[in-house]
XYZ file of C-alpha atoms in Angstrom:
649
model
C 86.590 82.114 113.080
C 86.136 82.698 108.952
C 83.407 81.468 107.220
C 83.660 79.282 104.436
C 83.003 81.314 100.764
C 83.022 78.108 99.287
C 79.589 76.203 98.921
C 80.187 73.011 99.998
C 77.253 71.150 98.987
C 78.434 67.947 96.320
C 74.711 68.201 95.473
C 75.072 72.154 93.849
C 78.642 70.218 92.000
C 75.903 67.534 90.533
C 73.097 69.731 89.563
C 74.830 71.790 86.498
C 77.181 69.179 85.129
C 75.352 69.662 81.541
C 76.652 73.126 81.004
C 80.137 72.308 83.458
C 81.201 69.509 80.237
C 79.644 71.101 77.353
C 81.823 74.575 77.549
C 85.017 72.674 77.917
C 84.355 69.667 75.131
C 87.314 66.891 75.236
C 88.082 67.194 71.359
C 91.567 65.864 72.382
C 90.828 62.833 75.197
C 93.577 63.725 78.129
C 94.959 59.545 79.217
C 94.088 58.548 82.283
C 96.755 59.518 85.249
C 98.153 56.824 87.086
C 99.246 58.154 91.027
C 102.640 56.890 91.892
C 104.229 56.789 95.432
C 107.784 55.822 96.279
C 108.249 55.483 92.661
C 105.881 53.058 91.742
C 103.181 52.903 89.231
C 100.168 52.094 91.585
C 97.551 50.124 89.130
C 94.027 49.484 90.641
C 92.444 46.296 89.144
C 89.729 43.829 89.984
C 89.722 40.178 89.078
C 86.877 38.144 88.975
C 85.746 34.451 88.293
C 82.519 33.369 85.965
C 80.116 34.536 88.700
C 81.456 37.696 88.812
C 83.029 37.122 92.711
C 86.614 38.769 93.087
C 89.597 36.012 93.447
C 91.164 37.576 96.354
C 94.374 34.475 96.924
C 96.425 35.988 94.012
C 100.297 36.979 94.960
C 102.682 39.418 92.790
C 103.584 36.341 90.399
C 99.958 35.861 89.176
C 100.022 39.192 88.048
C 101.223 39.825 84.607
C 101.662 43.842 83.982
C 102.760 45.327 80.247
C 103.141 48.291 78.993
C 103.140 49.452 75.383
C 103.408 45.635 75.168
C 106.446 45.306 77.047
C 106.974 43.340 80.394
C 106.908 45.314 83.375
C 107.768 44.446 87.275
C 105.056 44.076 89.614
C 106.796 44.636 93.066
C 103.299 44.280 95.640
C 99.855 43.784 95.212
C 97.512 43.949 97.668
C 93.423 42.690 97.845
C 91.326 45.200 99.344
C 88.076 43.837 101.026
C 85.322 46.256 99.909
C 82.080 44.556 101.468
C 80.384 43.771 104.565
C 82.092 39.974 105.230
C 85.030 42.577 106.149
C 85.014 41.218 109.929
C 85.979 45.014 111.134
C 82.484 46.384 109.130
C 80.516 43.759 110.083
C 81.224 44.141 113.839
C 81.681 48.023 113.932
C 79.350 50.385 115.773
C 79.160 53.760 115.491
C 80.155 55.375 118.923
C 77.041 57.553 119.398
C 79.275 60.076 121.684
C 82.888 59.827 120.497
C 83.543 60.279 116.560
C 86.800 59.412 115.556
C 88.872 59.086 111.906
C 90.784 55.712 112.953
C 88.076 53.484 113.769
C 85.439 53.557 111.325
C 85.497 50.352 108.759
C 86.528 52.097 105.046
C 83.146 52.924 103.452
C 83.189 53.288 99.676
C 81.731 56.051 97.470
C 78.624 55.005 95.113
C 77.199 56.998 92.555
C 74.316 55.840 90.794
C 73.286 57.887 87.668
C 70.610 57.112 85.746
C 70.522 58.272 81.502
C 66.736 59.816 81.657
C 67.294 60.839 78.567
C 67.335 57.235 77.370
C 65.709 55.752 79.359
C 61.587 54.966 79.732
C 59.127 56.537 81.812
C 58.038 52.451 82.029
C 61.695 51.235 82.803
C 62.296 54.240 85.141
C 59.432 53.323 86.945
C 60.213 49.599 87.108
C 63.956 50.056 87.941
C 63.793 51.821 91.018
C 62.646 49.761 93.061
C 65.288 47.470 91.971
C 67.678 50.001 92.913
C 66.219 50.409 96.451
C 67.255 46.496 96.851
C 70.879 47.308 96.010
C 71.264 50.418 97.803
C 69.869 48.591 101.304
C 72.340 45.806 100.450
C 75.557 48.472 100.834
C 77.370 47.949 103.629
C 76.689 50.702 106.879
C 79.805 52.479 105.864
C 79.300 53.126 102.504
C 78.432 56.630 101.203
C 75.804 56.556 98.353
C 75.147 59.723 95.480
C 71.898 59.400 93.027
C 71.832 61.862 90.165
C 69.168 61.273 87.219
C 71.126 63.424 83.944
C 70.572 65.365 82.291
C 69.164 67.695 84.429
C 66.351 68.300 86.648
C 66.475 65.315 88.119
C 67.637 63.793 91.876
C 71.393 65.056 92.664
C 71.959 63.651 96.012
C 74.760 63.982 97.604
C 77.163 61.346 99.082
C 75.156 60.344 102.326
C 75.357 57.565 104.810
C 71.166 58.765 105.329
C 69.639 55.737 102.720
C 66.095 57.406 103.704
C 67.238 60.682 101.401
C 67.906 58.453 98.390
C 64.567 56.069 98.456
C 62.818 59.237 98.902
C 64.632 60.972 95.690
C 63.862 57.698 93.541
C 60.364 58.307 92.338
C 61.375 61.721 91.340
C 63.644 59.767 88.682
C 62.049 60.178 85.334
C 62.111 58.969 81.728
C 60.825 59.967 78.448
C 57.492 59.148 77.196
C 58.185 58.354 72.948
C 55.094 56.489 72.528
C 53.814 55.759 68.821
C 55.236 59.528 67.676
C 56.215 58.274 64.129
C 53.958 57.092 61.391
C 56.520 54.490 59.383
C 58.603 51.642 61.127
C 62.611 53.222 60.483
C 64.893 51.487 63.054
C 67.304 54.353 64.813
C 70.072 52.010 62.610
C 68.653 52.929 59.467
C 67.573 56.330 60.355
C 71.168 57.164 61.129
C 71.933 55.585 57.630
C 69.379 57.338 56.124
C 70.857 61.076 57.015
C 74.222 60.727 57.641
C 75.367 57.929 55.426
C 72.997 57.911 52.749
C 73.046 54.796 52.117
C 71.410 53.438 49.395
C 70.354 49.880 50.433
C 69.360 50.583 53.455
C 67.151 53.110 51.416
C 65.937 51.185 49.202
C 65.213 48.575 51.351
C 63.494 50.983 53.813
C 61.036 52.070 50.756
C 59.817 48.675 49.938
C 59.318 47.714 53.336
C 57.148 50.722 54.604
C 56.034 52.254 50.720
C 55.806 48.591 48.881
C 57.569 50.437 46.486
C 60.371 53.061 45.073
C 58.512 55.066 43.038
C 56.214 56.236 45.043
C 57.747 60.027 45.964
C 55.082 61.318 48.809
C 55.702 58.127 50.826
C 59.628 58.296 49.449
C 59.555 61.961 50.499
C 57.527 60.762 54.186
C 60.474 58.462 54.650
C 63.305 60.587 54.903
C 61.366 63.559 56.993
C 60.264 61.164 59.807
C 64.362 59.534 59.023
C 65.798 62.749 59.606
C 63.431 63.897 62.471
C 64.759 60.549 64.178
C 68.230 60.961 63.701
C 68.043 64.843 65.205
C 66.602 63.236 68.186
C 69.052 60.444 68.974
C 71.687 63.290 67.793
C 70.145 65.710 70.591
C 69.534 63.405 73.332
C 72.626 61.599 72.797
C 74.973 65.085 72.871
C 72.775 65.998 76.269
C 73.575 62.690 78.110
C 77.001 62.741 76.699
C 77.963 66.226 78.050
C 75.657 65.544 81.239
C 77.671 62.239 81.948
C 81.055 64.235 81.113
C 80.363 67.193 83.512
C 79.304 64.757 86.053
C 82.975 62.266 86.061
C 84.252 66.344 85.887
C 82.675 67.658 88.968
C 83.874 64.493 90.851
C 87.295 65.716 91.038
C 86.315 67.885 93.763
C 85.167 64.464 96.010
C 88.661 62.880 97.132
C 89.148 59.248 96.697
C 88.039 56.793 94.664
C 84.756 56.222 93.689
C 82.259 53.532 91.766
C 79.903 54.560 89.537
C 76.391 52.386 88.240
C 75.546 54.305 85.196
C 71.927 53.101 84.105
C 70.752 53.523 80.893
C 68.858 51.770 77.578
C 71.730 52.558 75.617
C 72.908 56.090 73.770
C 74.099 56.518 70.633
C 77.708 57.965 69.846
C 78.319 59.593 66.691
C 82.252 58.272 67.286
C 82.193 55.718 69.927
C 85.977 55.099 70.340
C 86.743 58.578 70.652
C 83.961 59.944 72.759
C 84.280 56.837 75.271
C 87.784 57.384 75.173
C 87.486 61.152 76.001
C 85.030 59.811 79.026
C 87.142 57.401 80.100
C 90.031 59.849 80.534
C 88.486 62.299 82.711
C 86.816 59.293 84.802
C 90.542 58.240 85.415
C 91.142 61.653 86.177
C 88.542 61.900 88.739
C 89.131 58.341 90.032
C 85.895 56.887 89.001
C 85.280 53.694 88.326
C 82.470 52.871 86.366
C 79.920 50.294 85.597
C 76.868 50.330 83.222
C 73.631 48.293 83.668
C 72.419 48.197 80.091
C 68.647 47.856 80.185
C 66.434 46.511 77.709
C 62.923 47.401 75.998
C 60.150 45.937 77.380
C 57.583 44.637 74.844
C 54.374 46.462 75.472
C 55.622 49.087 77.151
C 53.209 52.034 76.748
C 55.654 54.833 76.917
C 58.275 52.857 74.587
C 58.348 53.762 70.793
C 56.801 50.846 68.346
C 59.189 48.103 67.994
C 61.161 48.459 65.027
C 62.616 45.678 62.297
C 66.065 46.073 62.969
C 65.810 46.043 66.608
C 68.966 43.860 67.259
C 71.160 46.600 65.030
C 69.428 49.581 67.145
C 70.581 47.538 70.319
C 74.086 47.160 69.143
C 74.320 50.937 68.048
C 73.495 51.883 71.756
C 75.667 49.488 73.277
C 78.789 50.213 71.188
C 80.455 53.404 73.177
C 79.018 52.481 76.451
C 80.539 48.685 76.277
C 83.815 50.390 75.023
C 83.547 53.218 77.794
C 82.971 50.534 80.826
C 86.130 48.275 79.835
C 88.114 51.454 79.555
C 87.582 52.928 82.939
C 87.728 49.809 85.260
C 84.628 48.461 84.557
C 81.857 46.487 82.519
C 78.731 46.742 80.386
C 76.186 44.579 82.865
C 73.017 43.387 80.490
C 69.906 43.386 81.568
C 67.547 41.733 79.390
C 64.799 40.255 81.581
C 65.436 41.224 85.892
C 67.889 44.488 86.399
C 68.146 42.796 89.984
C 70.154 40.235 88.882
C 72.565 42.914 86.652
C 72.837 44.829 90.005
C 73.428 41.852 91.870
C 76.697 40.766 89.544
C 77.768 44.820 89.997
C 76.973 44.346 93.765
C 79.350 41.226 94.206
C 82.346 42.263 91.514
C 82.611 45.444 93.719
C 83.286 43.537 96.967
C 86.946 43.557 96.755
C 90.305 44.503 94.226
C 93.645 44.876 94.125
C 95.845 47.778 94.139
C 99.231 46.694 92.577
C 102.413 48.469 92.733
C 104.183 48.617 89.446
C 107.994 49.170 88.676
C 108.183 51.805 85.850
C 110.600 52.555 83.269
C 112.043 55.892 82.558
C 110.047 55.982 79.397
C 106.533 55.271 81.358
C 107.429 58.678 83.392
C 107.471 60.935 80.386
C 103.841 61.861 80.508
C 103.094 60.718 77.707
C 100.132 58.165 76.694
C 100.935 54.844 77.112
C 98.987 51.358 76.860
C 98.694 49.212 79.830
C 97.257 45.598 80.216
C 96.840 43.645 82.767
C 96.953 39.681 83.037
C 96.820 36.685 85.389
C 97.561 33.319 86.172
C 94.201 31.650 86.296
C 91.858 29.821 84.229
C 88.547 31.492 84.431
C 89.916 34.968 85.898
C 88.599 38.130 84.212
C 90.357 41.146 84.770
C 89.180 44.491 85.075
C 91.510 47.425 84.569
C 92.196 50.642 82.574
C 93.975 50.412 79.508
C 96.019 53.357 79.157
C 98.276 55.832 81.402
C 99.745 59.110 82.243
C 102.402 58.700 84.779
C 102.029 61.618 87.448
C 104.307 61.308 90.863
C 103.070 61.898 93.802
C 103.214 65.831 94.327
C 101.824 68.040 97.048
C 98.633 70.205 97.157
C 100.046 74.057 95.852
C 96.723 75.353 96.820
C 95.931 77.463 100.066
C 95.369 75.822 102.806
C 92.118 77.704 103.329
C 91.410 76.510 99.578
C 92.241 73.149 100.644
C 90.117 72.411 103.534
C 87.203 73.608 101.758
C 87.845 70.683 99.301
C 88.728 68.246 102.516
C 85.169 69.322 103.657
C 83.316 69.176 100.621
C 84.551 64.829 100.595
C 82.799 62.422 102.193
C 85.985 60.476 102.295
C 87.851 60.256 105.786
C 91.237 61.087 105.935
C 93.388 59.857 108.228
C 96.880 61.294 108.109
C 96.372 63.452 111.248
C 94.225 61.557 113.372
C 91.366 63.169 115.107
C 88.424 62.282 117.788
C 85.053 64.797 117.842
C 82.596 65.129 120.542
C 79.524 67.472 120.566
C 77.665 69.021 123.130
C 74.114 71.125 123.078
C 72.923 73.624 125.334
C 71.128 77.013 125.292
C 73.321 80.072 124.299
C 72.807 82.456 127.258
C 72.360 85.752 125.115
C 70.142 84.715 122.348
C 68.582 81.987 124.271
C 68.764 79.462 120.940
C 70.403 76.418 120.919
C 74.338 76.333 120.787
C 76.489 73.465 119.924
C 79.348 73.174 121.331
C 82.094 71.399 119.504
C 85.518 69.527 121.606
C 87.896 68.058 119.106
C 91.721 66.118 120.135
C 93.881 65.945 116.953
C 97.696 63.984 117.362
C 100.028 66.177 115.349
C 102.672 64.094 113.221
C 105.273 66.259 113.760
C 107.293 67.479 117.196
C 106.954 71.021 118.349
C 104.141 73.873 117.823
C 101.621 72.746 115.842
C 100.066 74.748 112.895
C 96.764 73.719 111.883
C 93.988 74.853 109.134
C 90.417 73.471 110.679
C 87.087 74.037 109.378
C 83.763 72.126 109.893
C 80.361 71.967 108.184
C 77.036 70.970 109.249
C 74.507 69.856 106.948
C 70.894 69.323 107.530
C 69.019 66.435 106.715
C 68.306 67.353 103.109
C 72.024 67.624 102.984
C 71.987 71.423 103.155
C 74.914 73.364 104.463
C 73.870 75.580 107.376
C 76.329 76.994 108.779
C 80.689 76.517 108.715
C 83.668 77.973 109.767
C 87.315 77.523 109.489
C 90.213 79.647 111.141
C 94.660 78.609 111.714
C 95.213 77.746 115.156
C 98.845 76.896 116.418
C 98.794 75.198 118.977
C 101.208 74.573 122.272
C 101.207 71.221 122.762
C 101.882 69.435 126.007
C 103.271 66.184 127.079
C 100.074 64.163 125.361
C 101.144 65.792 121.815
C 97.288 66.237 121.523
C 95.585 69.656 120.368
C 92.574 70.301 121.744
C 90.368 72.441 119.814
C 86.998 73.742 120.784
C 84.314 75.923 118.568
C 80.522 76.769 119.440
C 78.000 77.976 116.839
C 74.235 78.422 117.556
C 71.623 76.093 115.654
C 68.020 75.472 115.268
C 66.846 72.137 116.516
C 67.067 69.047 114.305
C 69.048 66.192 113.047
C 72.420 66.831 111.963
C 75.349 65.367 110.295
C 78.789 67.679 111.281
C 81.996 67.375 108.905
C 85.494 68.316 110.619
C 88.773 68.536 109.294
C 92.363 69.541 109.626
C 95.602 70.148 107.766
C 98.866 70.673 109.138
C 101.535 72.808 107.780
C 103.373 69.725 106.130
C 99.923 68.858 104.228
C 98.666 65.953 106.436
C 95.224 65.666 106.611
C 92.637 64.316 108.876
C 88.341 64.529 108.313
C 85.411 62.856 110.283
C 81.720 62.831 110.144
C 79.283 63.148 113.214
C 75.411 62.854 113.662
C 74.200 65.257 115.672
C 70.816 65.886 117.306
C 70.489 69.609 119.060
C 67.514 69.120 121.150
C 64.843 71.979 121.756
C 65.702 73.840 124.789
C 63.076 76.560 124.843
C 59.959 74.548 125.972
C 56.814 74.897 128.290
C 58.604 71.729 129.833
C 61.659 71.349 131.493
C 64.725 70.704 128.824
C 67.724 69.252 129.919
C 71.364 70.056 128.156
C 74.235 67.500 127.978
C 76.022 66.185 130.555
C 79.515 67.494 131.097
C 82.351 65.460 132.587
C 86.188 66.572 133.709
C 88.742 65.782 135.665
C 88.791 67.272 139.335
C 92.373 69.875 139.030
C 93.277 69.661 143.111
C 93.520 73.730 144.123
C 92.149 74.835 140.828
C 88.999 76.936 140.566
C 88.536 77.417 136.700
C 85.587 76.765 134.997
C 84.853 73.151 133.104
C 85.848 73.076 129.237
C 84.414 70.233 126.855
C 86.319 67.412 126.084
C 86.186 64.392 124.151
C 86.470 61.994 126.574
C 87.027 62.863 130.178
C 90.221 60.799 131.991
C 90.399 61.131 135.459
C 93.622 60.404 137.130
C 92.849 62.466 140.473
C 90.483 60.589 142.289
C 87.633 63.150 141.616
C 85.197 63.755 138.906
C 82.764 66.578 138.114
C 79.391 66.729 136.898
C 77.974 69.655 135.301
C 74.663 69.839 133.254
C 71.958 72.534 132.653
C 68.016 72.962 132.673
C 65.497 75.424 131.388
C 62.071 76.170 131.099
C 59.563 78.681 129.529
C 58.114 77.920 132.993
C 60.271 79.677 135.705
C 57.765 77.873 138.457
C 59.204 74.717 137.204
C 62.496 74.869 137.805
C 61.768 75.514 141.266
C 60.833 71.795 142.063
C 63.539 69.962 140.284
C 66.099 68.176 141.827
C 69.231 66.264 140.278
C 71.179 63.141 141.200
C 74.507 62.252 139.914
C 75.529 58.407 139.349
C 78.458 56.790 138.472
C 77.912 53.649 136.476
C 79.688 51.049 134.765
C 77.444 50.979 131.727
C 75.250 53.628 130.484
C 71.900 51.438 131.502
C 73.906 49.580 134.499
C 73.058 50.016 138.121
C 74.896 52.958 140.312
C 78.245 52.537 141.554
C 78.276 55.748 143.314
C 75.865 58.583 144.126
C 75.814 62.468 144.566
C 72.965 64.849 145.062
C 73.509 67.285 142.290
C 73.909 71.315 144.118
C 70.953 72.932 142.380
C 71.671 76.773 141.543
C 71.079 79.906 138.677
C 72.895 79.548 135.995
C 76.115 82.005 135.993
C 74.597 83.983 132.807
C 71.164 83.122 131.277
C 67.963 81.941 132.298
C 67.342 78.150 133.287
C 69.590 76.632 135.829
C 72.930 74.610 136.502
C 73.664 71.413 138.463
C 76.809 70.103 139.552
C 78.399 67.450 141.893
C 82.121 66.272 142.565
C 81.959 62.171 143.030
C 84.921 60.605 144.640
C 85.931 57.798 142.304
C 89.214 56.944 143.775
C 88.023 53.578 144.585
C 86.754 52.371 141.297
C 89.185 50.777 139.517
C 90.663 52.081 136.342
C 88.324 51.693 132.875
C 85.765 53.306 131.062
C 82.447 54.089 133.224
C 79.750 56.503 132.535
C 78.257 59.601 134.072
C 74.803 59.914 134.498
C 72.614 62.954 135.517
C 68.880 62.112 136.976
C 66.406 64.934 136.894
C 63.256 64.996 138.705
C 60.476 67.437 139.231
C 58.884 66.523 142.230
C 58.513 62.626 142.003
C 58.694 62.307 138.558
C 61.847 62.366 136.560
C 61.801 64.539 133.799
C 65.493 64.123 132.154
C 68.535 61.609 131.992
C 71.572 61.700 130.156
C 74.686 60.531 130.506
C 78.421 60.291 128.976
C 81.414 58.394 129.172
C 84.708 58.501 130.947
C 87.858 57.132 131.439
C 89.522 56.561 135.259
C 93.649 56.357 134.316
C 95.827 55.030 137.069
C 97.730 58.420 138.858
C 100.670 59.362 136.979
């Protein structure tokens, strides 16, 4: 198997995104790309009443779709649920042995970036435990990213593990301006001052602070400290700007769509329309929607500069592009003058559902050039969120490698679900090297008929998100009457908490992913260490050696039992003894009984135990497995795994 060259960390994709935007400046804003499929314009858009909750009883004739003003034909639209009063999320539990791409509720993906650059060390402070509150009020399935730009800062990748991103919040910082500037010049009249030179805002500036005009030291004061103002909103405005660009960049690499919360007191653009514009596009590009929590000065704030006279106009200045950059790419500008937990609240409940319309276009909307788009509806009170402009793009297939592609499959937290896949794990002690190994049983169902050609990989990241170790090799498979490949893989690991990504992508591009949590348990101990239990149908006549499998289904009457035991102790394993149970739950009473046959392990130290249970009389359904170990009197082990009795065929 081939490792992967490829780092796969999102986290490494959010740390540089500074330098990633600022050597590739948009001078010339690309328009967003709309995806079509069968010839459709597909048009995401959320609409919302006065509270901000999305109407979700509109049909295709309350939509009202033009482009470049003229009428267009909305053939479908669809509301998507994207919250936790999804009956499917709210009852879903995460099988804690069987992972599998076709069950899980549809999780979103949530970045939220915070402007330090323009932002207090106060408000920074204050905000994040605000942020805490929203993040714990995500639903289970979604994925959540926390970057603070520019850089250093958090970068977090997407992670169902909420304990990583509390723990990254106080690291979260601002800037500390204090009282830095002797005279009272608004960043309004600052910017005036330099780049406009504009005389009544001059002159108005001189009898304000100097009490009068002709006094030249204080005149000549006035536009230093002016200037020396203007370089710094100029500087940290260009650094968020470019940080905030690279970022939306980077996110290409992350399949799907995803929701940003930008957080910030406001940044300046020296050309608002264009620059937001030139965000917007490559946020359409990367399939970002994005939202910005606006946050206001707090009065006394230590580490916030003196409060200036045009404070109103300063506001306004650092609203302007952000405003304009929010209603451009799906979103809104949230204020936030007095509780951020009520601005993240209105975010939190607009982002609970949309709609995904399907658009007829016209020849002229396919000729990739710009074009406006607005979206309407039949309701008093609605507001509508959606992009304003296009690039029409048909639906084309990847042209990379496959081996490029799956390192991009595995680098998304987004499941795919084309070829769909179920993942079980198992963890025992490698024989040779006497570490832990982790063994790895995977089904996939192939769409098409006949041999199938698959590109699979996996990754397993640690619990600061840190790839440790991958692989990825073409298998083509034989497949037999079930249509199912089954694909195995062991790697050795060091014990810890794990989360394992696995994907796949057949010859015709369809794609499946998954995610599993993984514990691998310490085997080499002073104790006695138990590995999993392995289950498998009984073959009549055959005499080959159990396999992992995802989910054992036994049609012949017979199942085996199979686990492992070691010890740093050899005297140990002399006294232990193990009995297998059959059980209808995994805590239930036993059904049936075995003593386990106690012997040395074929290779390695530690030992094996193993027992056949008749199970011909049980009825057919899911039961569990259960292996009992005891060293003398006391037991020193359990586990236990599923399984599936099948009527004969």
């Amino acid at each position: 198997m081939g490792r992967l060259s490829l780092s796969l960390s999102v986290a490494l994709l959010l740390a540089p995104v500074a330098t990633a935007f600022a050597q590739d400046p948009p001078q010339d804003p690309q328009t967003p790309v709309f995806r079509s499929g069968v010839d459709l314009l597909e048009v995401d858009v959320n609409v919302v009443d006065n509270t901000g909750r999305p109407i979700g009883d509109l049909r295709v004739p309350d939509f009202n779709v033009t482009v470049d003003g003229q009428q267009r034909t909305v053939v479908s639209s669809l509301f998507v649920r994207d919250d936790s009063s999804d009956p499917a999320a709210a009852t879903y539990k995460a099988d804690p042995y069987v992972a599998s791409n076709t069950d899980r509720p549809r999780g979103r993906l949530i970045i939220i970036a915070v402007d330090q650059n323009n932002i207090t060390s106060g408000r920074a402070r204050d905000l994040m435990s605000s942020v805490k509150k929203f993040v714990e009020a995500l639903p289970a399935a979604d994925r959540v990213a926390l970057v603070g730009l520019p850089a250093p800062g958090p970068a977090i990748d997407f992670t169902a593990n909420r304990q990583r991103v509390y723990e990254a919040l106080p690291a979260m910082r601002g800037i500390d301006d204090g009282n830095l500037e002797r005279y009272d010049i608004g960043e309004q009249e600052a910017i005036a001052v330099v780049n406009r030179g504009d005389e009544l805002v001059i002159r108005r500036l001189l009898e304000r602070e100097c009490g009068s005009v002709t006094d030249q030291t204080c005149v000549s004061d006035i536009e230093l400290e002016a200037s020396r103002i203007a370089q710094r909103i100029r500087t940290r405005s260009n650094e968020s700007f470019y940080a905030l660009g690279g970022l939306l960049r980077n996110l290409r690499e992350v399949e799907g769509t995803k929701s940003m919360l930008f957080i910030s007191q406001g940044f300046i653009f020296d050309d608002p329309q264009g620059k937001s514009a030139a965000l917007a596009a490559v946020a359409a590009e990367s399939r970002v929607n994005l939202n910005v929590i606006l946050l206001t000065d707090i009065v006394g704030d230590a580490s916030s500069a003196r409060r200036s006279a045009t404070v109103r106009e300063d506001r306004e200045l650092r609203q302007q592009g952000l405003e304009s950059l929010a209603a451009r790419s799906r979103g809104a500008l949230f204020d936030s003058p007095a509780s951020t937990e009520i601005a993240l609240d209105r975010v939190l409940l607009e982002m609970s559902g949309h709609y995904l319309l399907g658009v007829e276009p016209t020849q002229k909307d396919r000729d990739g050039k710009s074009h406006q788009i607005r979206v309407q509806v039949k309701r008093r009170g609605a507001t509508v969120r959606s992009r304003r402009e296009f690039q029409y793009a048909g639906r084309s297939s990847d042209r990379h490698p496959r081996e490029e592609q799956i390192v991009s499959l595995l680098r998304s937290p987004a499941t795919a679900t084309d070829l769909p896949m179920r993942l079980a794990t198992y963890v025992f002690q490698d024989p040779e090297s006497y570490k832990e190994k982790l063994l790895l049983a995977v089904e996939i169902d192939p769409t098409a008929s006949g041999p199938a050609d698959l590109m699979v990989g996996f990754v397993v990241f640690d619990g600061q998100g840190r790839a440790v170790t991958n692989g990825r090799e073409r298998k083509i498979f034989t497949l037999g009457s079930a249509r199912t490949a089954q694909y195995d893989a062991a790697v050795t690991m060091e014990p810890g908490t794990y989360t394992l990504r696995f994907a796949a992508i057949d010859a015709a591009g369809n794609r499946g992913s998954l995610e599993h949590n993984v514990r691998v348990f310490q085997m080499s101990t002073d104790n006695v260490a138990v590995g999993d239990l392995m289950l498998a149908r009984v073959q009549p006549g055959s005499t080959s050696a159990l396999r992992p499998v995802v989910t054992a289904r036994v049609d012949s009457g017979q199942l085996a039992i199979f686990t492992e035991f070691y010890s740093n102790k050899k005297e140990l394993l002399d006294t232990v003894s193990v009995v297998m149970e059959v059980a209808a739950d995994e805590s239930g009473p036993a059904l049936l009984r075995e003593e386990g046959v106690v012997e040395p392990r074929v290779e390695g130290a530690g030992r094996q135990a193993s027992a056949v249970v008749p199970v011909g009389e049980l009825p057919p359904g899911k039961y569990f497995g259960r292996a009992i170990i005891s060293s003398g009197s006391q037991v020193v082990g359990k586990v236990s795994r599923p399984f599936v009795i099948v009527a004969a065929p």
